[in-house]
C-alpha positions as MATLAB code, in Angstrom:
seq = 'MTGTGPSKLLYGAHVRANGIRQHYLRFGGSGPVLIIVPGISTTAAQWAFVAERLCVGRDIFVLDVRGRGLSESGPHLNYSLDACASDLLAFTEALGITRFTILGHSMGARIGIRASRWRPASIERLIMVDPPVSGPGRRAYPIPIEPLIRLLHSAQRGDVEAALRGPDAPNWPEQHIKMRAEWMHTCDERALTESHKGFHHDDVHFDLGNLDVAATLIVAGKGGVIRGEDEAEIQRLLPSIAIRRLEGASHQMQIDDTEGFLAIVEDILAPPRSQQADLSTFR';
ca = [
     -17.827    5.132   -0.655;
     -18.411    2.837    2.312;
     -22.195    2.977    2.013;
     -22.555    3.825    5.730;
     -22.883    7.598    5.498;
     -21.817   10.675    3.572;
     -18.554   10.112    1.767;
     -15.491   12.023    2.917;
     -14.024   11.754   -0.575;
     -13.135   15.232   -1.795;
     -12.382   14.253   -5.376;
     -10.520   11.950   -7.718;
      -8.001   13.512  -10.082;
      -5.075   12.958  -12.421;
      -1.677   14.595  -12.408;
       1.230   14.231  -14.805;
       4.280   13.306  -12.753;
       7.454   11.377  -13.606;
       6.359   11.490  -17.234;
       3.121    9.531  -16.772;
      -0.524   10.113  -15.868;
      -1.074    9.298  -12.203;
      -4.551    8.955  -10.739;
      -5.389    9.517   -7.087;
      -8.262    9.966   -4.654;
      -8.186   12.657   -1.978;
      -9.947   12.522    1.395;
     -10.167   14.894    4.349;
      -8.246   17.826    2.938;
      -6.584   19.306    6.011;
      -3.986   18.256    8.543;
      -0.906   16.035    8.209;
      -0.549   14.348    4.820;
      -0.872   10.563    4.548;
      -0.239    8.856    1.206;
      -1.608    5.324    0.802;
       0.155    3.101   -1.742;
      -1.773   -0.119   -2.552;
      -0.400   -3.566   -3.317;
       0.296   -5.473   -6.494;
      -3.270   -5.888   -7.795;
      -5.312   -3.373   -5.834;
      -6.357    0.150   -6.661;
      -7.064    3.445   -4.957;
     -10.800    2.689   -5.036;
     -10.221   -0.518   -3.069;
      -8.485    1.440   -0.283;
     -11.093    4.194   -0.133;
     -12.845    2.556    2.829;
      -9.602    2.845    4.832;
      -9.057    6.474    3.821;
     -12.660    7.276    4.798;
     -11.990    6.096    8.322;
      -8.582    7.737    8.733;
      -9.165   11.133    7.149;
     -10.587   13.078   10.098;
      -7.952   15.720   10.796;
      -5.742   14.387    7.993;
      -5.164   15.036    4.300;
      -5.118   11.622    2.624;
      -4.094   10.788   -0.940;
      -4.623    7.245   -2.240;
      -2.627    6.387   -5.354;
      -3.210    4.135   -8.306;
       0.258    2.690   -8.900;
       1.243    2.715  -12.587;
      -0.426   -0.125  -14.452;
      -3.372   -0.277  -12.051;
      -6.689    1.506  -11.722;
      -6.921    4.741  -13.694;
      -3.199    5.505  -13.816;
      -1.278    5.117  -17.043;
      -0.444    1.622  -18.266;
       0.817   -0.024  -21.426;
       3.738   -1.740  -23.126;
       5.795    1.462  -23.117;
       6.028    1.590  -19.325;
       8.742    0.389  -16.981;
       7.133   -1.406  -14.029;
      10.235   -1.680  -11.854;
      10.391   -0.812   -8.178;
      12.612    2.161   -8.987;
      10.069    3.495  -11.480;
       7.212    3.172   -8.977;
       9.218    4.829   -6.181;
      10.104    7.654   -8.563;
       6.399    8.021   -9.379;
       5.560    8.448   -5.702;
       8.152   11.158   -5.134;
       7.286   12.936   -8.377;
       3.611   12.828   -7.386;
       4.356   14.722   -4.165;
       6.440   17.262   -6.039;
       3.700   17.850   -8.605;
       1.172   18.546   -5.838;
       3.566   20.618   -3.740;
       3.580   18.154   -0.835;
       6.800   18.612    1.115;
       6.245   16.448    4.218;
       4.157   13.280    4.413;
       3.632    9.835    5.908;
       3.550    6.784    3.644;
       1.266    3.840    4.363;
       2.171    1.116    1.880;
       0.644   -2.342    1.668;
       2.682   -5.290    0.326;
       4.203   -4.036   -2.959;
       3.204   -0.529   -1.858;
       5.306   -0.965    1.272;
       8.342   -1.849   -0.840;
       7.712    1.273   -2.927;
       7.568    3.272    0.294;
      10.811    1.735    1.560;
      12.713    2.658   -1.618;
      11.240    6.181   -1.737;
      12.051    6.725    1.939;
      15.687    5.763    1.451;
      15.932    8.162   -1.451;
      14.283   11.135    0.258;
      14.217   10.767    4.041;
      13.896   14.495    4.683;
      10.372   14.447    3.206;
       9.090   11.461    5.149;
       7.314   12.005    8.461;
       6.820    8.274    8.993;
       6.861    5.078    6.953;
       4.188    2.473    7.746;
       4.984   -0.846    6.071;
       2.034   -3.246    5.937;
       3.196   -6.854    5.416;
       5.819   -6.162    2.710;
       7.276   -9.125    0.799;
      10.692   -9.902    2.282;
      11.869  -12.040   -0.620;
      14.886  -10.896   -2.595;
      18.213  -12.048   -4.024;
      19.273  -15.294   -2.342;
      16.143  -15.389   -0.163;
      13.125  -17.659   -0.019;
      10.458  -17.085   -2.638;
       7.462  -14.887   -2.014;
       4.836  -17.369   -0.741;
       1.955  -16.075   -2.882;
       2.409  -17.304   -6.485;
       1.605  -15.141   -9.487;
      -0.353  -17.744  -11.499;
      -3.654  -17.558   -9.569;
      -3.505  -13.777   -9.785;
      -3.084  -13.888  -13.560;
      -5.981  -16.337  -13.859;
      -8.085  -13.932  -11.798;
      -7.070  -11.067  -14.080;
      -8.091  -13.054  -17.170;
     -11.465  -13.815  -15.558;
     -11.916  -10.111  -14.858;
     -11.062   -9.249  -18.448;
     -13.739  -11.708  -19.613;
     -16.273  -10.302  -17.157;
     -16.825  -13.477  -15.103;
     -14.517  -12.835  -12.163;
     -17.206  -12.801   -9.460;
     -17.608  -16.568   -9.714;
     -13.897  -17.004   -9.002;
     -14.059  -14.560   -6.104;
     -16.848  -16.641   -4.548;
     -15.232  -20.036   -5.174;
     -14.185  -22.514   -2.476;
     -10.555  -21.385   -2.622;
     -11.359  -17.674   -2.429;
     -10.974  -15.723    0.819;
     -14.175  -15.192    2.787;
     -14.519  -11.466    2.180;
     -17.520   -9.241    2.875;
     -19.744   -8.637   -0.121;
     -18.643   -5.029   -0.610;
     -15.009   -6.095   -1.057;
     -15.878   -8.895   -3.466;
     -17.827   -6.410   -5.564;
     -15.028   -3.856   -5.464;
     -12.357   -6.365   -6.492;
     -14.576   -7.615   -9.303;
     -15.068   -4.063  -10.541;
     -11.400   -3.032  -10.555;
      -9.366   -6.170  -11.180;
      -9.575   -5.824  -14.973;
      -7.706   -2.499  -14.813;
      -4.445   -4.219  -13.859;
      -1.884   -4.487  -16.635;
      -0.739   -8.113  -16.850;
       2.883   -7.154  -17.361;
       2.678   -4.804  -14.362;
       1.657   -7.766  -12.221;
       4.281  -10.166  -13.560;
       7.123   -7.637  -13.478;
       6.265   -6.527   -9.953;
       6.113  -10.134   -8.778;
       9.518  -10.821  -10.354;
      10.798   -7.716   -8.608;
       9.856   -9.210   -5.255;
      12.665  -11.706   -5.900;
      15.197   -9.410   -7.610;
      15.023   -6.153   -5.621;
      17.024   -5.947   -2.398;
      14.803   -3.964   -0.027;
      16.858   -5.225    2.900;
      19.625   -2.921    1.693;
      17.106   -0.076    1.781;
      15.961   -1.041    5.270;
      19.525   -1.052    6.530;
      20.010    2.468    5.212;
      16.767    4.138    6.269;
      16.782    7.322    8.282;
      13.059    7.719    8.923;
      10.622    6.819   11.681;
       9.236    3.443   10.630;
       6.638    0.917   11.730;
       6.119   -2.606   10.397;
       2.638   -4.163   10.626;
       2.730   -7.955   10.275;
      -0.208  -10.209    9.372;
      -0.133  -13.032   11.893;
      -1.650  -15.500    9.411;
      -0.174  -14.013    6.254;
       2.876  -16.232    5.880;
       4.712  -13.349    4.223;
       6.763  -12.262    7.231;
       8.031  -14.851    9.711;
       9.527  -14.385   13.128;
      13.051  -14.618   11.774;
      12.205  -11.919    9.231;
      11.022   -9.609   11.990;
      14.251  -10.218   13.872;
      16.359   -9.440   10.796;
      14.461   -6.246   10.074;
      14.892   -5.206   13.702;
      18.643   -5.747   13.382;
      18.794   -3.753   10.170;
      16.666   -0.917   11.542;
      16.857   -0.971   15.358;
      14.516    2.003   15.730;
      11.637    0.271   13.951;
       8.403   -0.482   15.813;
       6.763   -3.812   14.960;
       3.046   -4.490   15.415;
       1.239   -7.754   14.712;
      -2.377   -8.371   13.757;
      -2.504  -11.986   14.804;
      -5.786  -13.175   13.312;
      -5.397  -11.592    9.885;
      -3.949  -12.786    6.607;
      -2.075  -10.680    4.065;
      -5.113   -8.541    3.176;
      -5.427   -7.518    6.812;
      -7.284   -4.298    6.046;
     -10.169   -6.531    4.919;
      -9.714   -9.556    7.190;
      -9.714   -7.465   10.363;
     -10.625   -3.929    9.415;
     -11.211   -2.693   12.951;
      -7.999   -4.217   14.277;
      -6.022   -2.811   11.370;
      -7.465    0.675   11.743;
      -6.854    0.659   15.498;
      -3.166   -0.093   14.931;
      -2.802    2.579   12.241;
      -4.623    5.203   14.318;
      -2.319    4.441   17.229;
       0.752    4.804   15.007;
      -0.487    8.110   13.591;
      -1.536    9.606   16.926;
       0.640   12.511   18.095;
       2.973   11.784   21.026;
       1.301   12.196   24.413;
       3.365   15.289   25.170;
       2.170   16.885   21.959;
      -1.437   15.936   22.728;
      -1.106   17.604   26.107;
       0.299   20.747   24.486;
      -2.558   20.836   21.995;
      -5.197   20.394   24.704;
      -4.151   23.646   26.384;
      -5.301   25.579   23.314;
      -8.801   24.102   23.158;
];
């Protein structure tokens, strides 16, 4: 799906889990399981280029969160953080996955945090990529919802590419502009608005203070989502956490600095040196 060689995508599929249809893409197919959970308005297809690069020696599943992509959406659905975290855990149960690492971006990181508090025994590692740290009594999430809704309406009309190339749009490579234009219309408007409200109502700091999993936080140096004081608070809440920064990237760091982002993730996922040494004796 990257256009640079044979795709490592095994297949896309649907599974009924937590009472809804959940869509996912699968890459690699063998090795430790990594589940990628995208952000508020992105889809599994938009994270395929990351999965392609990470899937050697790993079994990677990329989810469409409810109300996005090809997963179920509609007025009958609850788009709360609890519902999305329940989806993630039910997804693993439906596929018989008992141990896995979560890589969640933005909203997806908050989903991963809640799911990890609920079921720590299943989580190998939690990788939180620039999660919103807003919540009750805290400063507002710095990225407003209104431009996102306008972008959604443009996508629904079929003229979103002009907006994605406008003077206020991020300077993304052509392949990512095309991908966002293709998939943006699949987002349910209420899913976006309810998730954005949840950034301000859900207390993920409580979750962080009660986590019992190996965890890493990746911060976008130019994102404005996580400040130095936020890092310090998270470190106090979860002293074992490792914090990595990608200084030159904004919130969509996987696009802004793909190579830097992938280098950090590969380093996080690499087995401990002692384990690597043990493995080398069997080669």
